CSV table of C-alpha atoms in Angstrom, one decimal:
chain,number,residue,atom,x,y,z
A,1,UNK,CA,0.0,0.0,0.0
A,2,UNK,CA,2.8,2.4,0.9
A,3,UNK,CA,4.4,1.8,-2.4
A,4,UNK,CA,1.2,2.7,-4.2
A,5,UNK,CA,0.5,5.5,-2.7
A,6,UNK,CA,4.4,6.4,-3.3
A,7,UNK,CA,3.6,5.8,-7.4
A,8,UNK,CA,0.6,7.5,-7.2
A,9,UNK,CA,2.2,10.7,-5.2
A,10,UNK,CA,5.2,10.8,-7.8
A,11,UNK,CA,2.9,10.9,-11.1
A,12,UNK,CA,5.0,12.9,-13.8
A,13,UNK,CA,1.7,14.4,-14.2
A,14,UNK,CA,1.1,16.3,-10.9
A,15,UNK,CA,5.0,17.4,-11.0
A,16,UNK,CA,6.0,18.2,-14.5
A,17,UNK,CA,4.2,19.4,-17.8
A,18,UNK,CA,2.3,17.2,-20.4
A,19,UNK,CA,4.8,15.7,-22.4
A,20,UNK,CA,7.7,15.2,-20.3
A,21,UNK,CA,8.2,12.2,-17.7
A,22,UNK,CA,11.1,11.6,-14.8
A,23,UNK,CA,13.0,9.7,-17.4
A,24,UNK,CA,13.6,13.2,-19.3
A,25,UNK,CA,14.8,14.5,-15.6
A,26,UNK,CA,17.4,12.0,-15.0
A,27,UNK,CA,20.9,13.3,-14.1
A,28,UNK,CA,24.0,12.4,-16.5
A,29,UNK,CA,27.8,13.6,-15.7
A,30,UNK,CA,26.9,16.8,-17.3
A,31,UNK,CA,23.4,17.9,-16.3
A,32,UNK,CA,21.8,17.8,-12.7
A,33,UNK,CA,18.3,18.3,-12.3
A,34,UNK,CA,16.4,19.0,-8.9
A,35,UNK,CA,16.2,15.4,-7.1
A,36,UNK,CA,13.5,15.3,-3.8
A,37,UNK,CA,15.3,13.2,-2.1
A,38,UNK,CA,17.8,16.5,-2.1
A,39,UNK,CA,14.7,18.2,0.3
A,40,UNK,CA,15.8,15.6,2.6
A,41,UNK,CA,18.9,17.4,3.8
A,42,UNK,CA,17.3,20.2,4.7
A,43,UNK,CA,16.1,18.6,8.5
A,44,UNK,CA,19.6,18.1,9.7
A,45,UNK,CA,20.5,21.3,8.9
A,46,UNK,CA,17.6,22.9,10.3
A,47,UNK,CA,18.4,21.5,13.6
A,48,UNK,CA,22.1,22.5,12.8
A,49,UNK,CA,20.3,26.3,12.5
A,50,UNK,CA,18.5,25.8,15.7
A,51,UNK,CA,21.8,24.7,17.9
A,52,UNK,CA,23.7,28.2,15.9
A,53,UNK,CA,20.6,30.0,16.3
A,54,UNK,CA,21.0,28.8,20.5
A,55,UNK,CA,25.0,29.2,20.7
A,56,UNK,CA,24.3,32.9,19.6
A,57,UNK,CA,21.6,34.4,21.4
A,58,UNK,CA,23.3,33.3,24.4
A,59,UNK,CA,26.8,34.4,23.1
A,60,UNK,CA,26.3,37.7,21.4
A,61,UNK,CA,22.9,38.6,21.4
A,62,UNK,CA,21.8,38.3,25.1
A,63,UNK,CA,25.0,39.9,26.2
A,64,UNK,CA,24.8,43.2,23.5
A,65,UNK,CA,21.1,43.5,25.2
A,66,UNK,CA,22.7,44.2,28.5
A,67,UNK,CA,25.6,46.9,26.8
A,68,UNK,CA,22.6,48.5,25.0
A,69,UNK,CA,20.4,49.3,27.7
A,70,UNK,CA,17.5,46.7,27.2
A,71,UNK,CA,16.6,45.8,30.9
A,72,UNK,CA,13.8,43.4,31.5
A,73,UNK,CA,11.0,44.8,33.4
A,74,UNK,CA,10.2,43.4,37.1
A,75,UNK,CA,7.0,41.8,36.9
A,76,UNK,CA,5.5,41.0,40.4
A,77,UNK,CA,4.9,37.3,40.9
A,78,UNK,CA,1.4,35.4,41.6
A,79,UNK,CA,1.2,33.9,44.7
A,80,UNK,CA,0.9,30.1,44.7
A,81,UNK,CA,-2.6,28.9,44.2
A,82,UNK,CA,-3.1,25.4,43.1
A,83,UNK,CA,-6.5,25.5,42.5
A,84,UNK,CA,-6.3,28.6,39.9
A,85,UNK,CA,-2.9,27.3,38.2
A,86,UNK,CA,-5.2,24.4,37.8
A,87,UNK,CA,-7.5,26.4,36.4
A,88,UNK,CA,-5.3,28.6,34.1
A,89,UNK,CA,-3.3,25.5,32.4
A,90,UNK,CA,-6.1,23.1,31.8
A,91,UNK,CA,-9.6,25.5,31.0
A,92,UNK,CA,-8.7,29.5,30.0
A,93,UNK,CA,-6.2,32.0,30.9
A,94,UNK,CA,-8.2,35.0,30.6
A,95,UNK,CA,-11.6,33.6,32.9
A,96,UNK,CA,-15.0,35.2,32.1
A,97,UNK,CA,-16.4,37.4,35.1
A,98,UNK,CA,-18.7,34.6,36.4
A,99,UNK,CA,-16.0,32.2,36.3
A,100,UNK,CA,-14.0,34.4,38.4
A,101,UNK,CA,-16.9,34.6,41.2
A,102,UNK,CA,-16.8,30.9,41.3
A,103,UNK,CA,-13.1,30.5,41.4
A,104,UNK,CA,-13.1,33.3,44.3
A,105,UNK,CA,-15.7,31.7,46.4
A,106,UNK,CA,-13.5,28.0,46.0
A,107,UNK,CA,-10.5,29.9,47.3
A,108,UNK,CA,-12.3,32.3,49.7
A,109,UNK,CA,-10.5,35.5,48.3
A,110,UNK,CA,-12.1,38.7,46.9
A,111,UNK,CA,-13.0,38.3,43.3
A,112,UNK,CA,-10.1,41.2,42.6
A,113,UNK,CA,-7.5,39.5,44.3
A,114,UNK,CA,-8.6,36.5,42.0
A,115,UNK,CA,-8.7,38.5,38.7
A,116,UNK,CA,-5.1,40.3,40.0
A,117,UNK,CA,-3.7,36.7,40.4
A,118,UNK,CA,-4.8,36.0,36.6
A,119,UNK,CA,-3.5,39.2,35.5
A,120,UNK,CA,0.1,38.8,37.1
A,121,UNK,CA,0.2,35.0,36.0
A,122,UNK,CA,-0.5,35.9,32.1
A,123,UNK,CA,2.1,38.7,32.7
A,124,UNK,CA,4.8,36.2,33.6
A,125,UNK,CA,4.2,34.1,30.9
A,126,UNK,CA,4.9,37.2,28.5
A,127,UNK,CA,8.0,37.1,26.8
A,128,UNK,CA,11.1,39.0,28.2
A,129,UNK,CA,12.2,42.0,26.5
A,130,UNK,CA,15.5,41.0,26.4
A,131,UNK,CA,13.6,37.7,24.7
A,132,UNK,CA,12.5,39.9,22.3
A,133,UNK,CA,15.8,41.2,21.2
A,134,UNK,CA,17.9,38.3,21.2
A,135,UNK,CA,14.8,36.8,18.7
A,136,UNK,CA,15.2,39.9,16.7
A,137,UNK,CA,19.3,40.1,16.3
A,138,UNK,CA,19.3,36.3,15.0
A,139,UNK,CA,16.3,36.8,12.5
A,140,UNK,CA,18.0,40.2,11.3
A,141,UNK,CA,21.5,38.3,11.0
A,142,UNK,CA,20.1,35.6,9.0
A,143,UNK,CA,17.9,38.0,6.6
A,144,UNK,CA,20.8,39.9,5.9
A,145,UNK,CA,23.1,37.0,5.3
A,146,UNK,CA,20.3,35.3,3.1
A,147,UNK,CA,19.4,38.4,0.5
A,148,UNK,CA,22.9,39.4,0.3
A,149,UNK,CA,23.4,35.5,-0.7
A,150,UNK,CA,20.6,35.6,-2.7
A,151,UNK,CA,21.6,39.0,-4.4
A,152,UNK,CA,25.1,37.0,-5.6
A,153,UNK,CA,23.8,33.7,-6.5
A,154,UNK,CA,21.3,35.7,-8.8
A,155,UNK,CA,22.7,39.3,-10.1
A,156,UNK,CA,24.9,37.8,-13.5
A,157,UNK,CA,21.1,35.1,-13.9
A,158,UNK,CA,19.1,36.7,-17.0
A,159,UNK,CA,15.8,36.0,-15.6
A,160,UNK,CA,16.8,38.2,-12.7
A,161,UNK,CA,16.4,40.9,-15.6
A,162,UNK,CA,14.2,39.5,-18.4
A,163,UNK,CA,11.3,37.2,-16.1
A,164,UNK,CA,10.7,35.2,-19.4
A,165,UNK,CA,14.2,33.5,-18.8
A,166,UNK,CA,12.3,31.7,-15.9
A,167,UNK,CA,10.4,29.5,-18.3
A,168,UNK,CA,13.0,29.1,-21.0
A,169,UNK,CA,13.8,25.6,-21.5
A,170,UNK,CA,11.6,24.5,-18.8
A,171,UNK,CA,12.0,21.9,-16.9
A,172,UNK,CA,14.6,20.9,-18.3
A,173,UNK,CA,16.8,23.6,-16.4
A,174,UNK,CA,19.9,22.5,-15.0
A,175,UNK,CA,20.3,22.7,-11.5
A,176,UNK,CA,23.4,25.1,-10.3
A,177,UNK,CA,25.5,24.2,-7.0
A,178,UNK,CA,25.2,27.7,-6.2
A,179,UNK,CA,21.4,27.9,-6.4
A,180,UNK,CA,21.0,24.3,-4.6
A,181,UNK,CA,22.5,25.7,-1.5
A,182,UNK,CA,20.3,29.0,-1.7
A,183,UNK,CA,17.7,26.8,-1.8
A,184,UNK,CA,18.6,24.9,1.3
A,185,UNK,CA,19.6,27.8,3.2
A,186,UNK,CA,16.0,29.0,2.6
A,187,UNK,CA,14.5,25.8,3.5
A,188,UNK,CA,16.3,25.0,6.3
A,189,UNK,CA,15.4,28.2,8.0
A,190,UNK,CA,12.0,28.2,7.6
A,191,UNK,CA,11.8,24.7,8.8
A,192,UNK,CA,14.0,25.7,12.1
A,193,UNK,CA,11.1,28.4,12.2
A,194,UNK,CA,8.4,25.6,12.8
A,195,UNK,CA,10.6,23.7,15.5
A,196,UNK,CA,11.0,26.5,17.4
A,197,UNK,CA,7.5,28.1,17.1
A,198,UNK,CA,6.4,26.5,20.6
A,199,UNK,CA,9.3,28.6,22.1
A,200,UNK,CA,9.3,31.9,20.2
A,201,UNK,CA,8.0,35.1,21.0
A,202,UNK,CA,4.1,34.5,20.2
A,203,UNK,CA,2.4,37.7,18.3
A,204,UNK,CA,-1.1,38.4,18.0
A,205,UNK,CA,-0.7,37.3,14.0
A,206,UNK,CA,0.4,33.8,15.2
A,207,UNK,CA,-2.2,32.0,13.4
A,208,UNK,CA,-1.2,34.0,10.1
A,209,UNK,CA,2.5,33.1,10.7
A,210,UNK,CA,1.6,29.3,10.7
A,211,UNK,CA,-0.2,29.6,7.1
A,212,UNK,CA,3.3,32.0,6.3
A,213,UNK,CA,5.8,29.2,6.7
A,214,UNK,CA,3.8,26.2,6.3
A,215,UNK,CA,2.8,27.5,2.8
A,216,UNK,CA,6.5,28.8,2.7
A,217,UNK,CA,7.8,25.7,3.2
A,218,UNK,CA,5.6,23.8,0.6
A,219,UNK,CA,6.0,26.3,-2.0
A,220,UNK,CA,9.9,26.0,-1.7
A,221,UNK,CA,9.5,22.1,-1.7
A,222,UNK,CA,7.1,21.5,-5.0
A,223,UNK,CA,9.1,24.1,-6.5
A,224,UNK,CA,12.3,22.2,-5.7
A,225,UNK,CA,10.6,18.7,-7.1
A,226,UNK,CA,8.9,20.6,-10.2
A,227,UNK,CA,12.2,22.9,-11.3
A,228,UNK,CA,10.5,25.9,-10.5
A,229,UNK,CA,13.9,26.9,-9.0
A,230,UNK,CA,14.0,30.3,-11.2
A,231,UNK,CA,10.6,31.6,-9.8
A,232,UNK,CA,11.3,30.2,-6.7
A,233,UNK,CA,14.7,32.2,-5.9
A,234,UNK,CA,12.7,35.7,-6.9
A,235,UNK,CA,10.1,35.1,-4.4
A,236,UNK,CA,13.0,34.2,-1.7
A,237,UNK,CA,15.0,37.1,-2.4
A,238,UNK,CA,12.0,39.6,-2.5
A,239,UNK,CA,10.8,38.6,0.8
A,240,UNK,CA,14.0,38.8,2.6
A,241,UNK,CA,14.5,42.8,1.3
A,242,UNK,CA,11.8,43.7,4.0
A,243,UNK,CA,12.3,41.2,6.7
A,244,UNK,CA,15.9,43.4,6.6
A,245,UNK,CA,14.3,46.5,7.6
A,246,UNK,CA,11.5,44.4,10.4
A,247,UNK,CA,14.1,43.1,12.5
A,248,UNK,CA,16.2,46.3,13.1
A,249,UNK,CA,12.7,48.0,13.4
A,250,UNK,CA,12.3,45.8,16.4
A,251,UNK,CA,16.1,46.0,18.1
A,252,UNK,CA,15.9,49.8,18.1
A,253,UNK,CA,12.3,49.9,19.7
A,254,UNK,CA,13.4,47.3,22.4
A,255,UNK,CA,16.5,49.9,22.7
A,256,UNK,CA,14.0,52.8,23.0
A,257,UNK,CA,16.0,54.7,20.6
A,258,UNK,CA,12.2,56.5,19.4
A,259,UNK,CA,14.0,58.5,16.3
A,260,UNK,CA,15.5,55.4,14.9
A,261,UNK,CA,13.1,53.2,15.3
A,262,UNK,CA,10.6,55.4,13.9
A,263,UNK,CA,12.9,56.3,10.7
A,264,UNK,CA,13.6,52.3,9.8
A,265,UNK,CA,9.4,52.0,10.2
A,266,UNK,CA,8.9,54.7,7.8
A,267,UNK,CA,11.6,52.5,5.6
A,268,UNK,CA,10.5,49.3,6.1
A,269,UNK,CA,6.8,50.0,5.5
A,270,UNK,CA,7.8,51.6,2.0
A,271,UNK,CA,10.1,48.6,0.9
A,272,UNK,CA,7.3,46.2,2.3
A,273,UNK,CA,4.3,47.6,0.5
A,274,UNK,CA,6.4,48.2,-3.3
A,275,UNK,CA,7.7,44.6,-2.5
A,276,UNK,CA,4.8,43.3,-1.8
A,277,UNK,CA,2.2,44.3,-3.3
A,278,UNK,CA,4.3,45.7,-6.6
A,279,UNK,CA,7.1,44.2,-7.4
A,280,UNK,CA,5.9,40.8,-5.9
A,281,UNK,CA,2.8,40.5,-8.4
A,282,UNK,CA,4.4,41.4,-11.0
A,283,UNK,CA,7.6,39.7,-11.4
A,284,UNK,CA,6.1,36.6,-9.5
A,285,UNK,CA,2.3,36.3,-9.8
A,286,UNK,CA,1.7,37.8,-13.3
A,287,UNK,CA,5.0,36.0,-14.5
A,288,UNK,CA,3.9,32.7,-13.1
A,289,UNK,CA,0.2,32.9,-14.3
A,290,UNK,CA,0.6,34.2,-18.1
A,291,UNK,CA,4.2,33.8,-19.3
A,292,UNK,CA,4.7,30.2,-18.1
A,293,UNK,CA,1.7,29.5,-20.5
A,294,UNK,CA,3.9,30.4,-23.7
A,295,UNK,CA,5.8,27.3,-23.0
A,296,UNK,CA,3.2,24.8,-21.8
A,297,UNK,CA,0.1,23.9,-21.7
A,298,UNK,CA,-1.7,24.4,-17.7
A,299,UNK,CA,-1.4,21.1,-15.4
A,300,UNK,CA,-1.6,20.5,-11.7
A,301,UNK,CA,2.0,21.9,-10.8
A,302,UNK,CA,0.5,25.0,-12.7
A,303,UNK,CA,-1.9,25.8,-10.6
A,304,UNK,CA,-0.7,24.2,-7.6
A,305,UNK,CA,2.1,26.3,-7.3
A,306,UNK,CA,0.0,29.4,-8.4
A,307,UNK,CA,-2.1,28.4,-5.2
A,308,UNK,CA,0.6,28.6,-2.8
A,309,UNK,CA,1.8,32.5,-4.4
A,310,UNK,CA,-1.7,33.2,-4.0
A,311,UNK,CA,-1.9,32.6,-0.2
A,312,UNK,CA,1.6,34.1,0.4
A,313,UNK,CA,0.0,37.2,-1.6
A,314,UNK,CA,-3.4,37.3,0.5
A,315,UNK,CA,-1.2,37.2,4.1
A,316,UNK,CA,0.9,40.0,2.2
A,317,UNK,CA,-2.5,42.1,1.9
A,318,UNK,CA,-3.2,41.7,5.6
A,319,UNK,CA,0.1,42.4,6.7
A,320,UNK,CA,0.0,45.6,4.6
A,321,UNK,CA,-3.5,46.4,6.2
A,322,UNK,CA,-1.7,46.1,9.4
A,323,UNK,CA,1.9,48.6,8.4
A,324,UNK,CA,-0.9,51.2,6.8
A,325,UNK,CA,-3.0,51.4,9.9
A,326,UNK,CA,0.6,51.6,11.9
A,327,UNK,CA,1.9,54.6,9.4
A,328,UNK,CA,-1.6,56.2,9.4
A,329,UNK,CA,-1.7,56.5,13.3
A,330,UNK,CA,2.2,57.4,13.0
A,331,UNK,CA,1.3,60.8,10.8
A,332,UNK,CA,-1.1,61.9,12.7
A,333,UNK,CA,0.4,61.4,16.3
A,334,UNK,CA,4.1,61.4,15.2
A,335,UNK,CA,5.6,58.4,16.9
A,336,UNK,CA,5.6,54.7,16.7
A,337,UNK,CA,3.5,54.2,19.4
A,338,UNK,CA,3.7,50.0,19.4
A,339,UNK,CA,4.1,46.9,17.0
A,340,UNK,CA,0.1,45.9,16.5
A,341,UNK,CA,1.3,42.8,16.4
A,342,UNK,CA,2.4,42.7,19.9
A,343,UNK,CA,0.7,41.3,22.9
A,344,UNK,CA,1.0,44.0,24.8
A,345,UNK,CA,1.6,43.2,29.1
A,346,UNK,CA,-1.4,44.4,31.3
A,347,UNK,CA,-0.9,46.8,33.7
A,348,UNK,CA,-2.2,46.0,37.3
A,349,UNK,CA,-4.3,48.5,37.7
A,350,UNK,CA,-5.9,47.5,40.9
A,351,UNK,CA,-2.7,46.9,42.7
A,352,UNK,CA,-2.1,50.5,41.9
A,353,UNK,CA,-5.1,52.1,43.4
A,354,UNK,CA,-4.9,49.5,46.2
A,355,UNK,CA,-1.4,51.1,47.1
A,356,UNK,CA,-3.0,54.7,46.5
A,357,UNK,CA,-5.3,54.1,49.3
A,358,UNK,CA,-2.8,52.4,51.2
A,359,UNK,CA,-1.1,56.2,51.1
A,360,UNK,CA,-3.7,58.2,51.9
A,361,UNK,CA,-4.8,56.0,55.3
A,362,UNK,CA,-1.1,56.4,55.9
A,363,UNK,CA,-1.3,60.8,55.7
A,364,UNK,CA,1.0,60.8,53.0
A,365,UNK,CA,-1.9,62.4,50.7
A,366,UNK,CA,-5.6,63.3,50.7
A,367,UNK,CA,-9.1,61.9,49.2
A,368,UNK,CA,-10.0,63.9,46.1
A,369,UNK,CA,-13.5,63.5,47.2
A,370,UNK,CA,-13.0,64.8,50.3
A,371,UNK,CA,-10.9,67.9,49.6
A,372,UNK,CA,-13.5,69.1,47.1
A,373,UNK,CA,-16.1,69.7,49.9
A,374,UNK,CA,-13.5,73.0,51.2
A,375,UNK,CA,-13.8,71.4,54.6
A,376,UNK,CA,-11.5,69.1,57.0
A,377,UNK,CA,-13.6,69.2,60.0
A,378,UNK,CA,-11.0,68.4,63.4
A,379,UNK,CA,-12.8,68.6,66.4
A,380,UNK,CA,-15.1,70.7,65.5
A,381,UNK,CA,-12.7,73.5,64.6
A,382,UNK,CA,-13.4,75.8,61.8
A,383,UNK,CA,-13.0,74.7,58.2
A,384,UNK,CA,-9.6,74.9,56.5
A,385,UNK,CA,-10.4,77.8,54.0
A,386,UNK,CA,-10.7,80.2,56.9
A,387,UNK,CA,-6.9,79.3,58.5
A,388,UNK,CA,-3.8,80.7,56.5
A,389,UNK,CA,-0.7,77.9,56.5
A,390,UNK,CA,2.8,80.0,57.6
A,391,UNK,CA,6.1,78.5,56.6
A,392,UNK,CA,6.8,76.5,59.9
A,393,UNK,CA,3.5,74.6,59.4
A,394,UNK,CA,1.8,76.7,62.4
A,395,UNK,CA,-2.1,77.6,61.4
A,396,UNK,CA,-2.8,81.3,62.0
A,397,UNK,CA,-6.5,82.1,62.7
A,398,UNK,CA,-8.0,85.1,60.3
């Protein structure tokens, strides 16, 4: 059974165009084609990315946090509760009002003291800012080392220049060592991406990053099997020009360095939006739809493959929603306020008022409600708008 469902998965007619079979894709001395099993090398080194990707946050990124300034902010700790951590890691995080009524009355505490111990316990399970950074200075290091890579593996390739060269003689393209470990590259990374998901920084898009790499991750593989390997290294390197600017966006905001953060914003939300939603359609989308069809005739890589541009293109649209909101609040206030992206760490409010009050019983200030009646009534002396206050805190009847 497993080997027919191998046959069946390798039909020449999912993968390649009517008219040519795997035996028209066979290697010789001369000429090597794209072979899947190649895809299989990318796992090692994906775990080979995770252990560099470990060796330097600790090495060089955690300890530039601490020369840059980035401190970690103290978060006050939840007191131990068994019956609420129950609650929080096996039903809901965030409880409903009525569910904290019922929690309070099971652990005999006031229903704010309940909803503060939530509030602290969802705090500590925030990320660290100094998490944050390290997360940003590996992605930034690896973006810049993969579109520089890409931009030499692909600035003397004419269909860099011409986007018809990406169907010319296809699939029958021969398959260059330089562009077989840009492929790699690309495909390990994003496959180090998904093994660490459980343990990176979790954004309110986490859902939409997900679809990103698993769609990523298949569009890089079927167009590794199929020889889309031209169209493939445009999308690669057209995505990594933004994710350039993203990354340093992040650092200097986690710095607090306002002015520079807010000028790479500016810059990465211009290259974002021409890349992606310009450039992107044109040399990819429209090149992949229309001219691929003056070679062959449409089959079920053809529109596969279109598929998977199309969802990268539709989480490109909501992205851009996202960076126009961001720059539209940006001209009107004139700051970055915060990444919408972000989950964003509640502040505990009630503690704060608690430890207002805790002031004012103490003398150290007074009850707006009560200084607004003009009268603080002390054994029945007269009220305080009729004394005058002298310098050595004596009170001087008028």
């Amino acid at each position: 059974m497993a080997r027919a469902l191998y046959e069946w998965l390798w039909q020449h007619e999912f993968w390649l165009p009517p008219g040519i079979t795997w035996e028209d894709m066979k290697e010789s001395e001369d000429v090597r084609y794209p072979q899947p099993r190649d895809l299989l090398l990318s796992i090692p080194f994906a775990l080979i990315l995770v252990v560099i990707r470990y060796a330097f946050e600790r090495a060089i990124a955690l300890p530039l946090s601490s020369k840059l300034g980035v401190r970690d902010k103290q978060r006050p700790k939840a007191q131990p509760n068994p019956m609420l951590e129950t609650f929080y890691s096996t039903r809901c995080k965030n409880p409903e009002e009525g569910e904290l009524i019922t929690l309070a009355k099971q652990c005999d505490l006031p229903v704010r003291k309940v909803e503060r111990w939530f509030r602290r316990r969802r705090n500590t399970d925030r990320p660290s800012l100094s998490k944050k950074f390290c997360e940003a200075c590996w992605r930034f290091t690896f973006y810049i080392i993969s579109f520089f890579t890409g931009l030499a593996v692909l600035y003397d390739k004419p269909w860099l220049w011409d986007h018809r060269e990406c169907w010319t003689g296809y699939p029958q393209q021969p398959l260059q060592p330089s562009l077989f470990w840009y492929y790699l590259l690309e495909l390990s990374f994003y496959w180090s991406l998904v093994l660490t998901l459980p343990f990176d920084v979790k954004r309110k898009d986490f859902k939409e990053q997900i679809v990103h790499h698993a769609a990523t991750i298949f569009l890089i593989s079927f167009s590794y099997c199929a020889n889309y390997i031209r169209i493939g290294t445009l999308v690669m390197v057209i995505h990594d020009a933004a994710d350039c600017f993203l990354e340093p966006t992040k650092i200097f905001n986690y710095m607090k360095w306002k002015k520079t953060c807010d000028s790479l914003f500016m810059i990465f939300s211009a290259v974002f939006l021409i890349s992606r939603l310009v450039i992107f359609p044109y040399t990819v989308l429209y090149n992949t739809y229309y001219y691929s069809m003056e070679i062959f005739q449409p089959f079920f890589g053809y529109y596969f493959v279109n598929a998977l541009l199309i969802i990268l293109q539709l989480l490109h649209v909501f992205w851009s929603c996202l960076i126009i909101h961001m720059v539209y609040k940006f001209i009107l206030q004139g700051t970055m306020e915060k990444d919408m992206r972000s989950d964003t760490e509640e502040s505990d409010k009630d503690e704060e008022r608690e430890s207002i009050k805790e002031k004012e019983k103490n003398g150290i200030t007074y009850f707006s409600s009560i200084t607004s009646n003009n009268y603080i009534q002390r054994n029945g002396s007269e009220p305080l708008n009729n004394r005058t206050h002298l310098t050595n805190g004596h009170v001087k009847e008028r």
